[in-house]
Amino acid sequence: MIEQANKHRRPSQFAVGDLVWVKSKEFAPEESISQKLLPAYRGPWQVLDVIGDVDGPSYVIEIPPHLRTYPVFHASKLLPCVTNELFQSRRSAIPPSMDGKYDVDKIVVESTYHTGRRGRPQRQYKETVSPVPNVVTLEGRSADDIQRWRELGLRAIASGELAVLLLAGGQGTRLGSSQPKGCYDIGLPSRKCLFHLQAERISRVQKMAANISGQGQTKIPWFIMTSEFTHTATVSYFQRHGYFGLDPSQVLFFLQGKLPCLDENGKIILEKPYKIARAPDGNGGLYTALKTSGSLSEMERRGVRYVDGYCVDNALVRVADPVYLGLSIERGAVCASKVVRKAHPEERVGVFAQRGVGGPTVVVEYSELDKSLAHAVDPQTGRLLFNWSNICIHLYSLDFLKRVVTIFEEHAKYHVAKKAIPCVDGTVFGVKLERFIFDAFVYAPCLTLMEVEREEEFAAVKNPAGSPTESPEIACRKLLKMHGKWVIAAGGRLEWGKQENGDHKGSETGWGVELDPLLSHAGEDLEMICKGKVFEHLSQVNGRSG
């Protein structure tokens, strides 16, 4: 009988010191998670001793103490841990070590936490940073420079070399809306939403490019990254509104990725007994999403060489700005960003800085910048040393974007955000993993920063109506005022209309007019429409007004 049983036994395949994987079913569950959600094997752990006869041994395994199990396992419960020497960068199909928690690969905490106001964790930047040099400031460029850059950019656009990339994963919840943020009406006379304004700005640039090239009108591809919360509603909104005059073939939607949520011990949180809690992977997740969605390949197929990216909630964003593009092309920049000067030292915005002295350009969040650095002043200029605010308008060469995607696949770093997370047992205080869009900047050999006027190119719509900052009313006033200045510069006049009793109308919402984006992108080509004409404040100018 013994001989019969031994027929199928194999010689010992493990020796003392070998690393092995152990079947997960040999352990009592540490938590109420279905075995289907757990990896098939745990480890790898070291073999400490061989027990039993030579033909059918068991092994003493160095099991972590917290698992509280008998450390002897039969050979049938083990797998050898084999490294792949031919493809060392390729990940093993077997899950990583699980010594008491679900390990998450490459989480980078580049700052320390201390308790701040109301017990919230605050961060202080640990690395040495220095101010960024060589910003293309407003004073540092002439009218000839701007014209040269505009023509260079428009010719590139006419050749089909530019794509526009919109980050539109945010909901309008903070604005009191159940729709995606891009559908929000900020209160303009036309009642146009953010998506509508941006689409017509793209149409205007297409016309400008066609005029300078003398060829047919180019269609600028518009890649729109949505989230699971906004995707269906966004696509449907564009369809119902006829893509706001654009060709449907040039508007392409793709989804932002998600990552598992973890508790403070690093264990995966369950949203339901059978479902892992996941959260969007931050605006830096766009790099991976561009590849997995096929958008990067589609850009390459269309002959795109440059990608202009921005966030949906900036009501003044100059989409597909040819001046910005031309400057980047002339300087050979693989990456560029628009910046504005900080309004005051305590403004809650990230600032551009250099890592160390002469190192790569990074963005330091306002909560990470030491207060003494935030208030430091350059004695030569009288301005803040760390003065250049990140407004999330970034331009990439396609080659650099492809390189970043590859780097993020192999060496992605995650930031930790501690938040309340809904789970199967209610709500727990846990961790969401995020990537930031500016994490890519350290890989850019040359990053160009271009200063723009805050009142002309940045009006964030983040807070509900009536808020003292970043509200829809403030954004609306800025746009009307800017357009009013364009009308006056083109030879027009603005007057208040009259009420029925003959008194002049007034408004607490500000002054100015709304220009149709199809008429002008940045104040150009308005003389024929405006010169010698009078327009009422808070009216809409569409080429037939006045």
PDB file of N, CA and C in Angstrom, residues 373-438:
ATOM      1  N   LEU A 373       8.846  80.809   2.974  1.00  0.00           N
ATOM      2  CA  LEU A 373       9.093  80.854   1.533  1.00  0.00           C
ATOM      3  C   LEU A 373       7.922  81.506   0.808  1.00  0.00           C
ATOM      4  N   ALA A 374       6.714  81.234   1.269  1.00  0.00           N
ATOM      5  CA  ALA A 374       5.535  81.817   0.628  1.00  0.00           C
ATOM      6  C   ALA A 374       5.550  83.341   0.717  1.00  0.00           C
ATOM      7  N   HIS A 375       6.130  83.891   1.789  1.00  0.00           N
ATOM      8  CA  HIS A 375       6.158  85.343   1.992  1.00  0.00           C
ATOM      9  C   HIS A 375       7.465  85.981   1.517  1.00  0.00           C
ATOM     10  N   ALA A 376       8.438  85.175   1.105  1.00  0.00           N
ATOM     11  CA  ALA A 376       9.744  85.719   0.709  1.00  0.00           C
ATOM     12  C   ALA A 376       9.612  86.607  -0.526  1.00  0.00           C
ATOM     13  N   VAL A 377      10.347  87.724  -0.522  1.00  0.00           N
ATOM     14  CA  VAL A 377      10.272  88.716  -1.599  1.00  0.00           C
ATOM     15  C   VAL A 377      11.635  88.856  -2.262  1.00  0.00           C
ATOM     16  N   ASP A 378      11.633  88.971  -3.583  1.00  0.00           N
ATOM     17  CA  ASP A 378      12.856  89.220  -4.336  1.00  0.00           C
ATOM     18  C   ASP A 378      13.234  90.690  -4.155  1.00  0.00           C
ATOM     19  N   PRO A 379      14.388  90.997  -3.550  1.00  0.00           N
ATOM     20  CA  PRO A 379      14.748  92.398  -3.296  1.00  0.00           C
ATOM     21  C   PRO A 379      14.941  93.214  -4.570  1.00  0.00           C
ATOM     22  N   GLN A 380      15.253  92.561  -5.684  1.00  0.00           N
ATOM     23  CA  GLN A 380      15.486  93.292  -6.930  1.00  0.00           C
ATOM     24  C   GLN A 380      14.189  93.720  -7.608  1.00  0.00           C
ATOM     25  N   THR A 381      13.155  92.868  -7.526  1.00  0.00           N
ATOM     26  CA  THR A 381      11.899  93.179  -8.219  1.00  0.00           C
ATOM     27  C   THR A 381      10.784  93.612  -7.273  1.00  0.00           C
ATOM     28  N   GLY A 382      10.934  93.289  -5.982  1.00  0.00           N
ATOM     29  CA  GLY A 382       9.878  93.590  -5.031  1.00  0.00           C
ATOM     30  C   GLY A 382       8.707  92.627  -5.114  1.00  0.00           C
ATOM     31  N   ARG A 383       8.840  91.565  -5.905  1.00  0.00           N
ATOM     32  CA  ARG A 383       7.776  90.577  -6.054  1.00  0.00           C
ATOM     33  C   ARG A 383       8.088  89.342  -5.224  1.00  0.00           C
ATOM     34  N   LEU A 384       7.078  88.510  -5.056  1.00  0.00           N
ATOM     35  CA  LEU A 384       7.280  87.263  -4.336  1.00  0.00           C
ATOM     36  C   LEU A 384       8.293  86.398  -5.075  1.00  0.00           C
ATOM     37  N   LEU A 385       9.156  85.736  -4.311  1.00  0.00           N
ATOM     38  CA  LEU A 385      10.132  84.841  -4.930  1.00  0.00           C
ATOM     39  C   LEU A 385       9.428  83.667  -5.617  1.00  0.00           C
ATOM     40  N   PHE A 386       8.437  83.101  -4.933  1.00  0.00           N
ATOM     41  CA  PHE A 386       7.659  81.997  -5.499  1.00  0.00           C
ATOM     42  C   PHE A 386       6.324  82.587  -5.956  1.00  0.00           C
ATOM     43  N   ASN A 387       6.367  83.159  -7.157  1.00  0.00           N
ATOM     44  CA  ASN A 387       5.318  84.066  -7.611  1.00  0.00           C
ATOM     45  C   ASN A 387       4.423  83.481  -8.693  1.00  0.00           C
ATOM     46  N   TRP A 388       4.856  82.376  -9.315  1.00  0.00           N
ATOM     47  CA  TRP A 388       4.180  81.924 -10.532  1.00  0.00           C
ATOM     48  C   TRP A 388       3.216  80.789 -10.227  1.00  0.00           C
ATOM     49  N   SER A 389       1.932  81.106 -10.319  1.00  0.00           N
ATOM     50  CA  SER A 389       0.872  80.171  -9.933  1.00  0.00           C
ATOM     51  C   SER A 389       0.526  79.216 -11.065  1.00  0.00           C
ATOM     52  N   ASN A 390       0.259  77.985 -10.689  1.00  0.00           N
ATOM     53  CA  ASN A 390      -0.177  76.961 -11.633  1.00  0.00           C
ATOM     54  C   ASN A 390      -1.683  77.091 -11.862  1.00  0.00           C
ATOM     55  N   ILE A 391      -2.102  77.317 -13.114  1.00  0.00           N
ATOM     56  CA  ILE A 391      -3.532  77.419 -13.431  1.00  0.00           C
ATOM     57  C   ILE A 391      -3.982  76.256 -14.317  1.00  0.00           C
ATOM     58  N   CYS A 392      -3.171  75.217 -14.374  1.00  0.00           N
ATOM     59  CA  CYS A 392      -3.505  73.966 -15.066  1.00  0.00           C
ATOM     60  C   CYS A 392      -3.829  74.181 -16.543  1.00  0.00           C
ATOM     61  N   ILE A 393      -2.947  74.915 -17.219  1.00  0.00           N
ATOM     62  CA  ILE A 393      -2.997  75.019 -18.679  1.00  0.00           C
ATOM     63  C   ILE A 393      -1.616  74.592 -19.166  1.00  0.00           C
ATOM     64  N   HIS A 394      -1.539  73.396 -19.726  1.00  0.00           N
ATOM     65  CA  HIS A 394      -0.252  72.802 -20.068  1.00  0.00           C
ATOM     66  C   HIS A 394      -0.247  72.357 -21.528  1.00  0.00           C
ATOM     67  N   LEU A 395       0.889  72.544 -22.174  1.00  0.00           N
ATOM     68  CA  LEU A 395       1.041  72.139 -23.569  1.00  0.00           C
ATOM     69  C   LEU A 395       2.194  71.148 -23.670  1.00  0.00           C
ATOM     70  N   TYR A 396       1.984  70.070 -24.425  1.00  0.00           N
ATOM     71  CA  TYR A 396       2.986  69.015 -24.551  1.00  0.00           C
ATOM     72  C   TYR A 396       3.296  68.766 -26.027  1.00  0.00           C
ATOM     73  N   SER A 397       4.525  68.375 -26.305  1.00  0.00           N
ATOM     74  CA  SER A 397       4.779  67.752 -27.602  1.00  0.00           C
ATOM     75  C   SER A 397       4.290  66.310 -27.496  1.00  0.00           C
ATOM     76  N   LEU A 398       3.822  65.757 -28.596  1.00  0.00           N
ATOM     77  CA  LEU A 398       3.298  64.390 -28.548  1.00  0.00           C
ATOM     78  C   LEU A 398       4.401  63.398 -28.183  1.00  0.00           C
ATOM     79  N   ASP A 399       5.621  63.645 -28.658  1.00  0.00           N
ATOM     80  CA  ASP A 399       6.729  62.745 -28.330  1.00  0.00           C
ATOM     81  C   ASP A 399       6.971  62.714 -26.822  1.00  0.00           C
ATOM     82  N   PHE A 400       6.920  63.890 -26.182  1.00  0.00           N
ATOM     83  CA  PHE A 400       7.114  63.929 -24.731  1.00  0.00           C
ATOM     84  C   PHE A 400       5.959  63.239 -24.018  1.00  0.00           C
ATOM     85  N   LEU A 401       4.747  63.443 -24.504  1.00  0.00           N
ATOM     86  CA  LEU A 401       3.580  62.818 -23.888  1.00  0.00           C
ATOM     87  C   LEU A 401       3.694  61.296 -23.948  1.00  0.00           C
ATOM     88  N   LYS A 402       4.149  60.769 -25.063  1.00  0.00           N
ATOM     89  CA  LYS A 402       4.334  59.321 -25.195  1.00  0.00           C
ATOM     90  C   LYS A 402       5.402  58.821 -24.224  1.00  0.00           C
ATOM     91  N   ARG A 403       6.458  59.613 -24.062  1.00  0.00           N
ATOM     92  CA  ARG A 403       7.525  59.222 -23.135  1.00  0.00           C
ATOM     93  C   ARG A 403       7.018  59.209 -21.696  1.00  0.00           C
ATOM     94  N   VAL A 404       6.217  60.205 -21.343  1.00  0.00           N
ATOM     95  CA  VAL A 404       5.662  60.272 -19.987  1.00  0.00           C
ATOM     96  C   VAL A 404       4.764  59.071 -19.713  1.00  0.00           C
ATOM     97  N   VAL A 405       3.957  58.695 -20.691  1.00  0.00           N
ATOM     98  CA  VAL A 405       3.068  57.544 -20.516  1.00  0.00           C
ATOM     99  C   VAL A 405       3.882  56.295 -20.200  1.00  0.00           C
ATOM    100  N   THR A 406       4.982  56.107 -20.913  1.00  0.00           N
ATOM    101  CA  THR A 406       5.841  54.945 -20.667  1.00  0.00           C
ATOM    102  C   THR A 406       6.468  55.006 -19.280  1.00  0.00           C
ATOM    103  N   ILE A 407       6.953  56.184 -18.894  1.00  0.00           N
ATOM    104  CA  ILE A 407       7.571  56.340 -17.573  1.00  0.00           C
ATOM    105  C   ILE A 407       6.555  56.070 -16.472  1.00  0.00           C
ATOM    106  N   PHE A 408       5.342  56.582 -16.633  1.00  0.00           N
ATOM    107  CA  PHE A 408       4.321  56.392 -15.609  1.00  0.00           C
ATOM    108  C   PHE A 408       3.921  54.927 -15.488  1.00  0.00           C
ATOM    109  N   GLU A 409       3.994  54.190 -16.581  1.00  0.00           N
ATOM    110  CA  GLU A 409       3.681  52.764 -16.513  1.00  0.00           C
ATOM    111  C   GLU A 409       4.704  52.018 -15.670  1.00  0.00           C
ATOM    112  N   GLU A 410       5.973  52.406 -15.792  1.00  0.00           N
ATOM    113  CA  GLU A 410       7.049  51.664 -15.146  1.00  0.00           C
ATOM    114  C   GLU A 410       7.442  52.235 -13.787  1.00  0.00           C
ATOM    115  N   HIS A 411       7.299  53.555 -13.625  1.00  0.00           N
ATOM    116  CA  HIS A 411       7.791  54.184 -12.397  1.00  0.00           C
ATOM    117  C   HIS A 411       6.767  55.151 -11.809  1.00  0.00           C
ATOM    118  N   ALA A 412       5.502  54.815 -11.917  1.00  0.00           N
ATOM    119  CA  ALA A 412       4.469  55.739 -11.445  1.00  0.00           C
ATOM    120  C   ALA A 412       4.568  55.968  -9.943  1.00  0.00           C
ATOM    121  N   LYS A 413       4.403  57.217  -9.546  1.00  0.00           N
ATOM    122  CA  LYS A 413       4.381  57.575  -8.132  1.00  0.00           C
ATOM    123  C   LYS A 413       2.970  58.022  -7.765  1.00  0.00           C
ATOM    124  N   TYR A 414       2.539  57.615  -6.599  1.00  0.00           N
ATOM    125  CA  TYR A 414       1.202  57.973  -6.148  1.00  0.00           C
ATOM    126  C   TYR A 414       1.285  58.919  -4.952  1.00  0.00           C
ATOM    127  N   HIS A 415       0.342  59.826  -4.894  1.00  0.00           N
ATOM    128  CA  HIS A 415       0.205  60.714  -3.750  1.00  0.00           C
ATOM    129  C   HIS A 415      -0.946  60.196  -2.888  1.00  0.00           C
ATOM    130  N   VAL A 416      -0.838  60.423  -1.609  1.00  0.00           N
ATOM    131  CA  VAL A 416      -1.825  59.915  -0.665  1.00  0.00           C
ATOM    132  C   VAL A 416      -2.760  61.040  -0.236  1.00  0.00           C
ATOM    133  N   ALA A 417      -4.052  60.824  -0.419  1.00  0.00           N
ATOM    134  CA  ALA A 417      -5.062  61.775   0.051  1.00  0.00           C
ATOM    135  C   ALA A 417      -5.915  61.070   1.099  1.00  0.00           C
ATOM    136  N   LYS A 418      -5.928  61.594   2.310  1.00  0.00           N
ATOM    137  CA  LYS A 418      -6.685  60.975   3.397  1.00  0.00           C
ATOM    138  C   LYS A 418      -8.088  61.578   3.442  1.00  0.00           C
ATOM    139  N   LYS A 419      -9.086  60.731   3.197  1.00  0.00           N
ATOM    140  CA  LYS A 419     -10.465  61.210   3.092  1.00  0.00           C
ATOM    141  C   LYS A 419     -11.433  60.192   3.675  1.00  0.00           C
ATOM    142  N   ALA A 420     -12.652  60.654   3.944  1.00  0.00           N
ATOM    143  CA  ALA A 420     -13.719  59.747   4.363  1.00  0.00           C
ATOM    144  C   ALA A 420     -14.196  58.967   3.144  1.00  0.00           C
ATOM    145  N   ILE A 421     -14.287  57.647   3.280  1.00  0.00           N
ATOM    146  CA  ILE A 421     -14.610  56.788   2.143  1.00  0.00           C
ATOM    147  C   ILE A 421     -15.810  55.909   2.495  1.00  0.00           C
ATOM    148  N   PRO A 422     -16.883  55.955   1.706  1.00  0.00           N
ATOM    149  CA  PRO A 422     -18.028  55.065   1.942  1.00  0.00           C
ATOM    150  C   PRO A 422     -17.612  53.608   1.755  1.00  0.00           C
ATOM    151  N   CYS A 423     -18.092  52.747   2.644  1.00  0.00           N
ATOM    152  CA  CYS A 423     -17.742  51.335   2.533  1.00  0.00           C
ATOM    153  C   CYS A 423     -18.912  50.479   2.990  1.00  0.00           C
ATOM    154  N   VAL A 424     -18.701  49.177   2.964  1.00  0.00           N
ATOM    155  CA  VAL A 424     -19.765  48.237   3.283  1.00  0.00           C
ATOM    156  C   VAL A 424     -20.254  48.402   4.720  1.00  0.00           C
ATOM    157  N   ASP A 425     -19.401  48.911   5.601  1.00  0.00           N
ATOM    158  CA  ASP A 425     -19.763  49.084   7.011  1.00  0.00           C
ATOM    159  C   ASP A 425     -20.129  50.522   7.358  1.00  0.00           C
ATOM    160  N   GLY A 426     -20.327  51.361   6.353  1.00  0.00           N
ATOM    161  CA  GLY A 426     -20.641  52.766   6.611  1.00  0.00           C
ATOM    162  C   GLY A 426     -19.625  53.671   5.950  1.00  0.00           C
ATOM    163  N   THR A 427     -18.931  54.463   6.760  1.00  0.00           N
ATOM    164  CA  THR A 427     -17.888  55.352   6.246  1.00  0.00           C
ATOM    165  C   THR A 427     -16.643  55.196   7.103  1.00  0.00           C
ATOM    166  N   VAL A 428     -15.490  55.075   6.449  1.00  0.00           N
ATOM    167  CA  VAL A 428     -14.231  54.951   7.179  1.00  0.00           C
ATOM    168  C   VAL A 428     -13.286  56.050   6.718  1.00  0.00           C
ATOM    169  N   PHE A 429     -12.348  56.403   7.575  1.00  0.00           N
ATOM    170  CA  PHE A 429     -11.311  57.365   7.216  1.00  0.00           C
ATOM    171  C   PHE A 429     -10.182  56.580   6.573  1.00  0.00           C
ATOM    172  N   GLY A 430      -9.977  56.795   5.289  1.00  0.00           N
ATOM    173  CA  GLY A 430      -9.009  55.984   4.563  1.00  0.00           C
ATOM    174  C   GLY A 430      -8.152  56.793   3.618  1.00  0.00           C
ATOM    175  N   VAL A 431      -7.608  56.101   2.633  1.00  0.00           N
ATOM    176  CA  VAL A 431      -6.617  56.679   1.732  1.00  0.00           C
ATOM    177  C   VAL A 431      -7.067  56.501   0.287  1.00  0.00           C
ATOM    178  N   LYS A 432      -7.012  57.592  -0.463  1.00  0.00           N
ATOM    179  CA  LYS A 432      -7.190  57.535  -1.905  1.00  0.00           C
ATOM    180  C   LYS A 432      -5.841  57.816  -2.555  1.00  0.00           C
ATOM    181  N   LEU A 433      -5.530  57.043  -3.574  1.00  0.00           N
ATOM    182  CA  LEU A 433      -4.262  57.203  -4.283  1.00  0.00           C
ATOM    183  C   LEU A 433      -4.489  58.056  -5.521  1.00  0.00           C
ATOM    184  N   GLU A 434      -3.630  59.050  -5.706  1.00  0.00           N
ATOM    185  CA  GLU A 434      -3.800  59.977  -6.818  1.00  0.00           C
ATOM    186  C   GLU A 434      -2.474  60.215  -7.525  1.00  0.00           C
ATOM    187  N   ARG A 435      -2.588  60.550  -8.787  1.00  0.00           N
ATOM    188  CA  ARG A 435      -1.452  61.075  -9.533  1.00  0.00           C
ATOM    189  C   ARG A 435      -1.776  62.516  -9.892  1.00  0.00           C
ATOM    190  N   PHE A 436      -0.768  63.355  -9.927  1.00  0.00           N
ATOM    191  CA  PHE A 436      -0.963  64.749 -10.286  1.00  0.00           C
ATOM    192  C   PHE A 436      -0.441  64.987 -11.694  1.00  0.00           C
ATOM    193  N   ILE A 437      -1.130  65.832 -12.413  1.00  0.00           N
ATOM    194  CA  ILE A 437      -0.755  66.096 -13.795  1.00  0.00           C
ATOM    195  C   ILE A 437       0.649  66.678 -13.889  1.00  0.00           C
ATOM    196  N   PHE A 438       1.048  67.444 -12.872  1.00  0.00           N
ATOM    197  CA  PHE A 438       2.367  68.079 -12.931  1.00  0.00           C
ATOM    198  C   PHE A 438       3.499  67.149 -12.489  1.00  0.00           C
TER     199      PHE A 438
END
